[in-house]
Structures are given as C-alpha cells and as structure tokens.
Coordinates of C-alpha atoms and ligand atoms in Angstrom, one line a residue:
M1 CA -9.7 -18.6 -13.4
M2 CA -13.1 -18.3 -12.8
D3 CA -13.3 -22.2 -13.4
E4 CA -11.0 -22.2 -10.7
L5 CA -12.8 -20.0 -8.5
L6 CA -16.2 -22.6 -9.1
V7 CA -14.3 -25.4 -8.4
W8 CA -12.9 -23.7 -4.6
K9 CA -16.3 -22.2 -4.3
R10 CA -18.0 -25.8 -4.1
R11 CA -15.8 -26.7 -1.3
K12 CA -16.7 -25.7 2.0
S13 CA -14.8 -22.8 2.7
F14 CA -12.1 -21.4 0.5
W15 CA -9.6 -18.4 1.4
L16 CA -9.0 -15.7 -1.9
G17 CA -6.3 -12.5 -1.7
G18 CA -4.5 -10.9 -4.5
F19 CA -2.0 -8.3 -4.8
V20 CA -1.8 -6.0 -7.7
I21 CA 1.3 -3.6 -9.2
R22 CA -0.1 0.0 -8.5
D23 CA 0.2 2.6 -11.9
F24 CA 1.2 -0.5 -13.7
N25 CA 0.6 1.3 -17.2
G26 CA 2.9 4.0 -16.1
L27 CA 5.4 2.0 -14.7
R28 CA 5.7 -0.1 -17.8
D29 CA 6.1 3.0 -19.7
V30 CA 8.8 4.3 -17.0
Y31 CA 10.8 0.9 -17.0
G32 CA 10.2 0.0 -21.0
S33 CA 8.5 -3.5 -21.6
Q34 CA 11.4 -5.6 -21.8
Q35 CA 12.4 -4.9 -18.8
F36 CA 8.8 -5.2 -17.2
M37 CA 8.6 -8.9 -18.9
E38 CA 11.5 -9.8 -17.2
G39 CA 10.1 -8.6 -13.7
A40 CA 7.3 -10.6 -14.4
G41 CA 9.0 -13.7 -14.6
L42 CA 11.2 -12.8 -11.6
I43 CA 7.6 -12.6 -9.9
G44 CA 5.9 -15.7 -11.5
S45 CA 9.1 -18.0 -10.3
Y46 CA 9.0 -15.9 -6.6
I47 CA 5.3 -17.2 -6.3
L48 CA 6.2 -20.8 -7.4
A49 CA 9.4 -21.3 -5.5
N50 CA 7.3 -20.9 -2.7
D51 CA 5.4 -23.9 -1.8
W52 CA 2.3 -21.7 -0.6
D53 CA -0.2 -24.6 -1.1
F54 CA -2.5 -22.0 -3.7
D55 CA -3.8 -21.7 -6.9
A56 CA -2.2 -18.6 -8.2
F57 CA -3.2 -16.6 -11.2
Y58 CA -2.3 -13.9 -13.6
V59 CA -5.0 -12.2 -14.8
G60 CA -3.3 -9.3 -16.5
E61 CA -2.8 -5.4 -15.7
G62 CA -0.7 -6.2 -13.2
R63 CA -3.2 -8.4 -11.0
F64 CA -2.8 -11.2 -9.3
V65 CA -4.7 -14.2 -7.9
L66 CA -3.9 -16.8 -4.8
I67 CA -7.0 -19.1 -3.9
G68 CA -6.4 -21.5 -1.3
S69 CA -7.9 -23.4 1.6
D70 CA -6.5 -21.9 4.7
E71 CA -6.8 -18.2 5.7
K72 CA -3.8 -18.4 8.1
K73 CA -1.4 -19.6 5.3
G74 CA -3.5 -17.2 2.8
E75 CA -2.3 -14.2 5.1
A76 CA 1.3 -15.6 6.0
A77 CA 1.6 -15.3 1.9
L78 CA 0.1 -12.0 1.3
N79 CA 2.6 -10.4 4.1
G80 CA 5.8 -12.6 2.6
L81 CA 4.7 -10.8 -0.7
K82 CA 4.7 -7.3 1.0
E83 CA 7.9 -7.8 2.2
R84 CA 9.4 -9.2 -0.8
F85 CA 8.2 -6.0 -2.9
R86 CA 9.5 -3.6 -0.9
H87 CA 12.9 -4.8 -2.3
H88 CA 14.0 -5.0 -5.5
W89 CA 13.5 -7.1 -8.3
R90 CA 16.8 -7.7 -10.1
G91 CA 17.7 -10.1 -13.2
E92 CA 19.7 -9.6 -16.5
L93 CA 18.2 -6.5 -17.6
A94 CA 15.5 -5.9 -15.0
D95 CA 15.9 -3.6 -12.0
L96 CA 12.5 -2.7 -10.5
I97 CA 11.1 -1.6 -7.7
L98 CA 7.2 -2.4 -8.0
P99 CA 4.5 -0.7 -5.4
I100 CA 1.5 -3.0 -4.6
S101 CA -1.5 -3.3 -2.5
L102 CA -2.9 -6.3 -1.3
V103 CA -6.3 -7.4 -1.8
R104 CA -8.4 -10.0 0.4
L105 CA -12.0 -11.5 0.1
S106 CA -13.8 -11.1 3.5
P107 CA -15.3 -14.5 4.7
S108 CA -19.1 -12.7 4.3
C109 CA -18.7 -12.4 0.5
T110 CA -17.3 -15.9 -0.1
S111 CA -21.0 -17.1 -0.7
M112 CA -21.4 -14.6 -3.6
D113 CA -22.9 -16.1 -6.5
A114 CA -20.6 -16.7 -9.5
V115 CA -22.5 -13.8 -11.8
T116 CA -21.2 -11.6 -9.3
A117 CA -18.0 -12.8 -8.8
P118 CA -15.9 -11.6 -11.9
G119 CA -17.3 -8.1 -12.0
F120 CA -16.8 -7.6 -8.2
M121 CA -12.8 -8.7 -8.5
R122 CA -12.2 -6.6 -11.5
Y123 CA -14.0 -3.8 -9.1
V124 CA -11.5 -4.7 -6.6
F125 CA -8.8 -4.8 -7.7
R126 CA -9.4 -1.0 -10.0
I127 CA -10.0 0.1 -6.4
A128 CA -7.0 -1.3 -4.8
A129 CA -5.0 -0.1 -7.8
Q130 CA -6.0 3.6 -7.1
P131 CA -3.2 5.4 -5.1
A132 CA -5.5 6.2 -2.3
S133 CA -6.0 2.6 -1.4
G134 CA -2.8 2.8 0.8
E135 CA -1.9 -1.0 0.7
G136 CA -4.7 -2.9 0.4
V137 CA -8.5 -3.5 0.3
I138 CA -10.4 -5.8 1.8
A139 CA -13.4 -7.4 -0.3
D140 CA -16.0 -7.0 2.4
A141 CA -19.9 -6.8 2.6
D142 CA -19.7 -2.9 2.3
L143 CA -17.6 -2.7 -0.6
L144 CA -20.0 -5.5 -2.4
A145 CA -23.1 -3.1 -1.5
R146 CA -21.2 -0.1 -3.4
F147 CA -20.3 -2.5 -6.6
H148 CA -23.9 -3.5 -6.7
H149 CA -24.7 0.3 -6.5
T150 CA -22.7 1.6 -9.2
I151 CA -24.0 -1.5 -11.6
Y152 CA -27.3 0.0 -10.6
V153 CA -26.0 3.1 -11.4
R154 CA -24.5 2.2 -14.7
K155 CA -28.2 0.7 -15.7
C156 CA -30.0 4.1 -15.2
L157 CA -27.2 5.7 -16.9
N158 CA -27.5 3.4 -20.0
Q159 CA -30.8 4.1 -20.1
A160 CA -30.9 7.8 -19.8
I161 CA -28.3 7.9 -22.9
E162 CA -30.3 5.3 -25.3
N163 CA -33.8 7.3 -24.3
N164 CA -32.2 10.7 -25.0
S165 CA -33.1 11.0 -20.9
I166 CA -30.3 13.1 -19.5
E167 CA -32.0 16.1 -18.0
M168 CA -30.6 19.5 -18.0
Y169 CA -30.9 21.1 -14.9
L170 CA -29.6 24.8 -15.3
Q171 CA -28.1 27.2 -12.6
P172 CA -28.0 30.9 -13.1
L173 CA -24.7 33.1 -13.7
V174 CA -25.6 36.8 -12.4
K175 CA -23.6 39.9 -13.2
A176 CA -21.8 40.3 -9.9
E177 CA -22.7 44.6 -9.7
N178 CA -26.6 43.9 -9.6
G179 CA -27.3 40.3 -9.6
V180 CA -28.9 40.5 -13.2
L181 CA -29.1 37.0 -15.0
A182 CA -26.4 36.8 -17.8
G183 CA -26.4 33.2 -18.3
C184 CA -26.2 30.0 -16.9
E185 CA -24.9 26.2 -16.7
A186 CA -26.3 23.2 -18.2
L187 CA -25.7 20.3 -14.9
A188 CA -26.6 16.9 -15.9
R189 CA -29.1 14.5 -13.7
I190 CA -30.5 11.5 -14.6
R191 CA -33.1 9.3 -12.5
D192 CA -33.3 6.1 -10.9
T193 CA -35.9 3.5 -11.8
E194 CA -38.5 5.2 -8.9
G195 CA -37.8 8.5 -10.3
K196 CA -35.6 9.8 -7.6
L197 CA -32.3 12.0 -8.9
I198 CA -29.2 10.7 -9.3
Y199 CA -26.0 13.3 -9.4
P200 CA -23.6 13.8 -11.5
D201 CA -21.4 13.0 -8.4
E202 CA -22.6 9.2 -8.8
F203 CA -22.7 9.0 -12.0
I204 CA -20.0 10.9 -13.9
P205 CA -17.1 8.7 -12.2
V206 CA -19.2 5.5 -13.9
A207 CA -19.5 7.2 -17.1
E208 CA -15.9 8.2 -17.3
S209 CA -14.8 4.6 -16.6
N210 CA -17.1 2.8 -18.9
G211 CA -16.7 5.2 -22.2
M212 CA -20.1 6.5 -22.0
I213 CA -19.1 10.2 -20.6
E214 CA -18.8 11.0 -24.8
E215 CA -22.2 10.1 -25.3
L216 CA -23.0 12.3 -22.3
G217 CA -21.5 15.0 -23.1
E218 CA -22.7 15.3 -26.7
Q219 CA -26.3 15.1 -25.2
M220 CA -25.9 17.7 -23.1
F221 CA -24.5 19.8 -26.0
R222 CA -27.6 18.9 -28.3
K223 CA -29.8 19.7 -25.0
A224 CA -28.3 23.3 -24.3
C225 CA -27.9 24.1 -28.5
A226 CA -31.9 23.4 -28.5
F227 CA -32.6 25.7 -25.4
M228 CA -30.8 28.4 -26.6
A229 CA -32.6 28.3 -30.0
S230 CA -36.2 28.0 -28.3
D231 CA -38.4 31.1 -28.2
E232 CA -38.6 31.3 -24.6
V233 CA -34.9 32.2 -24.1
K234 CA -34.9 34.6 -27.4
N235 CA -37.3 36.7 -25.4
S236 CA -34.8 36.4 -22.2
S237 CA -32.0 38.2 -20.9
L238 CA -30.0 35.0 -21.1
Q239 CA -27.2 35.5 -23.2
W240 CA -25.5 32.1 -23.3
I241 CA -25.2 28.5 -21.3
N242 CA -22.0 26.7 -20.1
V243 CA -21.8 23.3 -20.8
N244 CA -18.9 20.8 -19.1
L245 CA -16.5 18.7 -21.0
S246 CA -14.9 15.6 -18.9
P247 CA -10.9 15.6 -19.5
L248 CA -11.5 12.6 -21.6
Q249 CA -13.5 14.5 -24.2
C250 CA -10.9 17.0 -24.2
V251 CA -8.2 14.4 -25.8
D252 CA -10.7 13.6 -28.4
A253 CA -9.5 15.2 -31.8
S254 CA -13.0 14.6 -33.4
L255 CA -14.4 16.7 -30.6
A256 CA -14.5 20.4 -32.7
D257 CA -15.9 18.6 -35.4
T258 CA -18.7 16.9 -33.9
Y259 CA -19.8 19.7 -31.9
M260 CA -19.6 22.3 -34.7
E261 CA -21.7 20.0 -36.4
I262 CA -24.6 19.9 -33.7
Y263 CA -23.5 24.0 -33.0
R264 CA -24.6 24.6 -36.7
T265 CA -27.5 22.6 -36.7
Y266 CA -29.5 24.7 -34.4
D267 CA -28.7 28.1 -36.3
L268 CA -27.3 29.8 -32.6
K269 CA -25.4 33.0 -32.8
P270 CA -22.1 33.1 -32.1
G271 CA -21.0 32.8 -28.2
S272 CA -24.6 31.3 -28.0
V273 CA -22.7 28.1 -25.7
Y274 CA -19.8 28.1 -23.7
L275 CA -17.3 25.0 -23.0
E276 CA -16.2 24.4 -19.5
V277 CA -12.6 22.1 -18.9
T278 CA -11.0 21.9 -16.0
E279 CA -7.2 22.6 -15.3
Q280 CA -7.0 18.8 -15.4
S281 CA -7.9 18.7 -19.0
L282 CA -5.1 21.0 -19.3
Q283 CA -2.5 18.5 -18.2
D284 CA -1.8 17.1 -21.1
S285 CA -3.4 19.5 -23.9
S286 CA -1.7 19.4 -27.2
V287 CA -5.2 18.0 -28.6
L288 CA -7.1 20.1 -26.7
H289 CA -5.3 23.5 -27.6
K290 CA -6.5 22.7 -31.8
Q291 CA -10.0 21.9 -30.4
I292 CA -10.4 25.0 -28.0
V293 CA -9.1 26.9 -31.0
R294 CA -11.0 25.7 -33.9
L295 CA -14.5 25.9 -31.7
Q296 CA -13.5 29.2 -30.6
K297 CA -13.4 30.5 -34.2
E298 CA -16.7 28.6 -34.9
G299 CA -18.4 30.9 -32.1
I300 CA -18.1 28.4 -29.6
P301 CA -15.6 30.1 -26.7
F302 CA -14.1 28.0 -23.7
V303 CA -13.7 28.7 -19.9
L304 CA -11.6 27.3 -17.6
D305 CA -13.4 25.8 -14.7
D306 CA -12.8 25.0 -11.0
F307 CA -9.6 27.1 -11.0
G308 CA -7.8 27.0 -7.7
S309 CA -8.6 23.5 -7.2
M310 CA -5.7 22.1 -8.6
S311 CA -1.8 23.7 -8.9
S312 CA -3.2 26.7 -10.3
N313 CA -1.1 28.2 -12.9
L314 CA -2.0 31.4 -14.9
E315 CA 0.6 30.5 -17.5
R316 CA -1.8 28.1 -18.9
L317 CA -4.2 30.7 -18.9
K318 CA -1.7 32.9 -21.5
D319 CA -1.3 29.1 -23.5
N320 CA -5.1 29.0 -24.2
P321 CA -7.7 31.6 -25.4
F322 CA -10.0 31.5 -22.5
I323 CA -12.9 34.1 -22.7
G324 CA -13.9 33.2 -18.4
V325 CA -12.5 31.5 -15.6
K326 CA -14.4 30.0 -12.8
L327 CA -13.2 30.2 -9.4
D328 CA -13.3 27.3 -7.3
K329 CA -16.1 27.3 -5.0
N330 CA -13.2 25.8 -2.0
M331 CA -11.0 28.7 -2.9
V332 CA -13.9 31.3 -2.6
W333 CA -15.2 29.9 0.6
S334 CA -11.7 29.4 2.1
Y335 CA -11.1 33.5 0.7
M336 CA -14.0 34.3 3.2
D337 CA -12.7 32.6 5.9
H338 CA -8.6 33.7 5.5
P339 CA -8.8 36.6 3.1
D340 CA -5.1 37.2 1.2
F341 CA -3.7 39.5 -1.7
I342 CA -3.3 36.4 -3.8
L343 CA -7.0 36.2 -5.3
L344 CA -6.8 40.1 -5.9
H345 CA -3.6 39.6 -8.2
I346 CA -5.3 36.8 -10.0
I347 CA -8.4 38.5 -11.0
E348 CA -6.5 41.2 -11.7
A349 CA -3.9 39.1 -13.8
C350 CA -7.9 37.8 -15.5
H351 CA -8.4 41.3 -16.5
E352 CA -5.2 42.2 -18.2
M353 CA -5.6 38.9 -20.2
N354 CA -8.9 39.7 -20.9
I355 CA -10.8 37.2 -19.4
K356 CA -13.7 37.2 -17.2
V357 CA -14.1 36.0 -13.7
T358 CA -16.4 34.3 -12.0
A359 CA -17.3 33.5 -8.7
E360 CA -18.4 30.0 -7.9
G361 CA -20.3 28.9 -4.3
I362 CA -21.8 32.4 -3.7
E363 CA -24.1 31.1 -0.9
N364 CA -25.5 34.9 0.9
A365 CA -25.1 38.5 0.3
D366 CA -22.3 38.8 2.4
M367 CA -20.0 36.5 -0.1
A368 CA -21.5 38.8 -2.8
L369 CA -20.4 41.8 -1.5
V370 CA -16.9 40.6 -1.0
F371 CA -16.4 39.5 -4.2
N372 CA -17.8 42.6 -6.4
D373 CA -15.4 44.3 -4.6
L374 CA -12.7 42.2 -5.6
G375 CA -14.0 42.8 -8.7
C376 CA -15.2 39.6 -10.1
D377 CA -17.7 40.0 -13.1
Y378 CA -19.9 37.1 -12.7
F379 CA -21.5 34.9 -9.8
Q380 CA -22.9 31.8 -9.7
G381 CA -24.1 29.8 -6.2
Y382 CA -27.1 29.1 -4.6
Y383 CA -27.9 32.1 -3.0
Y384 CA -29.1 32.8 -6.8
Ligands
C2E401 P1 -19.0 21.7 -11.5 O1 -18.8 22.0 -12.8 O2 -18.1 22.8 -10.6 O3 -20.9 22.4 -11.4 C1 -20.6 23.3 -10.0 C2 -21.6 22.7 -8.9 O4 -21.3 22.7 -8.0 C3 -22.8 21.7 -9.2 O5 -23.0 20.5 -8.7 C4 -23.7 22.9 -8.7 O6 -24.7 22.4 -7.7 C5 -22.8 22.8 -7.1 N1 -22.6 23.8 -6.6 C6 -23.5 25.7 -7.0 N2 -23.5 26.8 -6.8 C7 -23.4 25.8 -4.9 C8 -23.4 26.6 -3.9 O7 -23.5 27.9 -3.2 N3 -22.8 26.0 -3.1 C9 -22.7 24.8 -2.9 N4 -22.5 23.5 -2.4 N5 -23.0 23.7 -4.2 C10 -23.1 24.7 -5.5 P2 -24.0 18.9 -9.3 O8 -24.3 19.6 -10.7 O9 -23.8 18.4 -8.3 O10 -22.4 19.0 -10.5 C11 -21.1 18.6 -9.7 C12 -20.3 18.3 -10.7 O11 -20.5 17.3 -11.6 C13 -19.8 19.7 -11.7 O12 -19.1 20.1 -11.1 C14 -19.0 19.2 -12.8 O13 -18.0 18.7 -12.7 C15 -19.8 17.4 -13.4 N6 -20.9 17.7 -14.0 C16 -22.2 18.3 -14.0 N7 -23.0 18.2 -15.2 C17 -21.8 17.5 -16.0 C18 -21.9 16.9 -17.6 O14 -23.1 17.6 -18.0 N8 -20.8 16.9 -18.1 C19 -19.4 16.7 -17.4 N9 -18.3 16.1 -17.8 N10 -19.6 16.9 -16.1 C20 -20.8 17.4 -15.4
CA402 CA1 -18.8 23.0 -14.2
CA403 CA1 -17.0 24.5 -11.2

C-alpha cells in the first residue's frame, strides 16, 4: 500500500480516505472466524463492484484504505460505505452488523513525507477504532502534531527506561486522625530532552500501547525497594511505599516471580512495599488473583486504587485479600458538593472486612475534617 501511496504522492494532488471496523478483534471473537472471513469477502466484493475509480487496500485489523484523485468522488464513496454498513452483511454463513469509523486525510497533510506517512496512518486508524471517535476522524494538522508529540514522548520514555532514569516522585500518605506521615505513593516522571518534566498522563498510555509498561513498572518497583532499604527511610516514620501496577501487568502470570525476586534482593521487612491495582484490573482477574495471593504471602500487600471511578463493586473486595482501598479523588470531591450515605456505608463495609481506607485528593483542612469524621484511615492529597 505504501508503494501505491508514493505513486499517488508523486502526482500533484490525491485524496486518501478509508474506514475501520470498530472493535474488530472483539467482533471476530463474537461472530467466529468463519463468519468473519465470509463477511470480509462480502465487503471486498462490494468495494470492487462499485466503479469508484480508486485504489482500495485492506491493511489488516479491519482497516481499509482508498486512494484516488478526486475528493468529491472520495466523499461520495465514504458516504456510500457509511450507509451500506448500517445494514447486515449476509452470505451463506455470515450475518454480520459491523460498526465502522471513517478516516479522511485532510489536504493540509497530503504533503507529509514518506517516512512519517505509514506511522501516522496507523496512528489515525488506531484513534478511529476507539469508541470515543464516533463516526470518524479527520487526519489534519492538529492530529499530525499530536502524532509527532507522541513519537517524541516515546523517544524520551525509551531513553528513560534504557538509562534507568525514570524518576520516582513521592507523595505522602498521612494518618487521618493527626496528619502524621505513615506511607507514600511512588509516582513516575520522565524528562524531555530539555530537562522539562513529562507527566504520567502523557507517557503511561504510550508505555501501555507499545509494551514498555512492564519495564517501566519494574524500574519503579526496584527504585521503591531500594528507597525503602535506604538509611534515610530506616531512621524515619515512613512505614511503606505504594507502587502502581498497570492493568497490563496484572495479566502477566510471571509478575509474582519477578517482583518477589526483586523484593528479596533488598532484604526488606514484610509490608515495606504495597502494590496498587485499579478496578479495571479486576475485571479479568483470574491471573491477578493468583499473583495477589502469592505476593501477599511474600509480604507485598495489595491496595485497590481509584475506588469509585468505575462501577464500584464491593463484591470484588471480598474476592481478593486487599489490605486497603483508595477512594478516587473525584468521588471524594463530589462528596464535598453532595454528601450522601453511600460513602459512609462503603467505609464501614471496608472496615468490617479489615480493609483500611485512604481518601485521595484531600486539598484543604475542611476536606480533612469531613473525611476524618467519615472514618477514613489515611489521607493523600495536595494539602499534605
Ligand atoms: P493515581 O495512581 O491515582 O495517582 C494519583 C494522582 O493524583 C497523581 O498524579 C497525583 O499527583 C494526583 N493527586 C494527588 N493528590 C491530588 C490532589 O489533592 N489534587 C489533585 N488535583 N491531584 C492530586 P500523577 O502523578 O500525574 O499520576 C497520574 C496517574 O498516572 C496515576 O494516578 C497513575 O494512574 C499513573 N501513574 C503514575 N505513576 C505510575 C507508575 O509508576 N506506574 C503506572 N502503571 N502508573 C503510574
Ligand atoms: Ca495510584
Ligand atoms: Ca488513585
């Protein structure tokens, strides 16, 4: 396809569009591969039967690219496809409804160089395939700038991982009753080429999308262990450190072995490092459950993070031996605006299960008073 794109690029102007079947892999599982293969054939025949005057390509993962010279014809083709995909694809075995998102390359981007083009198109299709993209994505100058920034962040991340230079920032966790330091959370930071900080909101999604999250997580865990083993900590009131686990690390069956080996290297007391997992990680929790049980035995307890940010489920707490729960900051803030009884019940239920409760996002003395009255055990937030 890239060769064809180069041929088109040599001409003065060209139009490029396409579409992607949303949740392609999920749908393939739902319909089964036989129905899906037949469906793909039906779509291919439909495209070929239309005399659109385009080069059409299937580029895998439910993505189709159309390249031609005429924008009007291109738009007509995309609209035709959108309409067609509202209906079933029926064949001998196949009976499929397939949601699609359209992709259009804006004229402002057709001059992009041949090195950038393939990666950018993959990026655009990935965004188009996300449910939040609605009916389509326009690959314009803004998106191209975002793509370049993502590449830059990835470069910085690669370097930080290779040079062992991911920075560990610490945020205190204090006792709710008196504000005294008890633990802390390790939060990852990296730097750009000019030394400016890059925040996790930018690099964690990148690390999760290209498989670097495991190395990032391990580096943070190792640094947290080293920190807890240092003299500075031994002579302080700091009792433990929380380290984050990405949902992707939670489906790795070798997690417990890897982390135990690191933990043992530092000769730490049991309970010196806790691992934070999110509710998202518990959705597919058969692998994670085993890791939690094994690591817990080794002296590495688990905490459920961001509780209340998804469909919170107290059942899930019963199923896993968590030592603590962290109430998501949005839940904490919304309680300040509209107090209700639910939070009180959640905190009481946790205490009945012997689970400590931390309120995140405590930003002032008022909030600390309110959440201490509610019975929280620990606080974390900008106030501290
Ligand atoms: P998180 O685990 O919920 O971490 C708490 C985040 O909330 C931190 O942002 C912290 O700076 C911020 N925060 C704490 N107190 C307050 C407050 O009072 N007000 C406000 N507005 N914000 C507060 P940060 O450091 O930017 O981290 C964002 C997220 O990135 C983390 O959310 C976590 O999901 C992820 N993350 C950070 N480090 C790592 C890591 O080493 N591994 C993984 N997998 N994820 C990480
Ligand atoms: Ca966390
Ligand atoms: Ca959190």
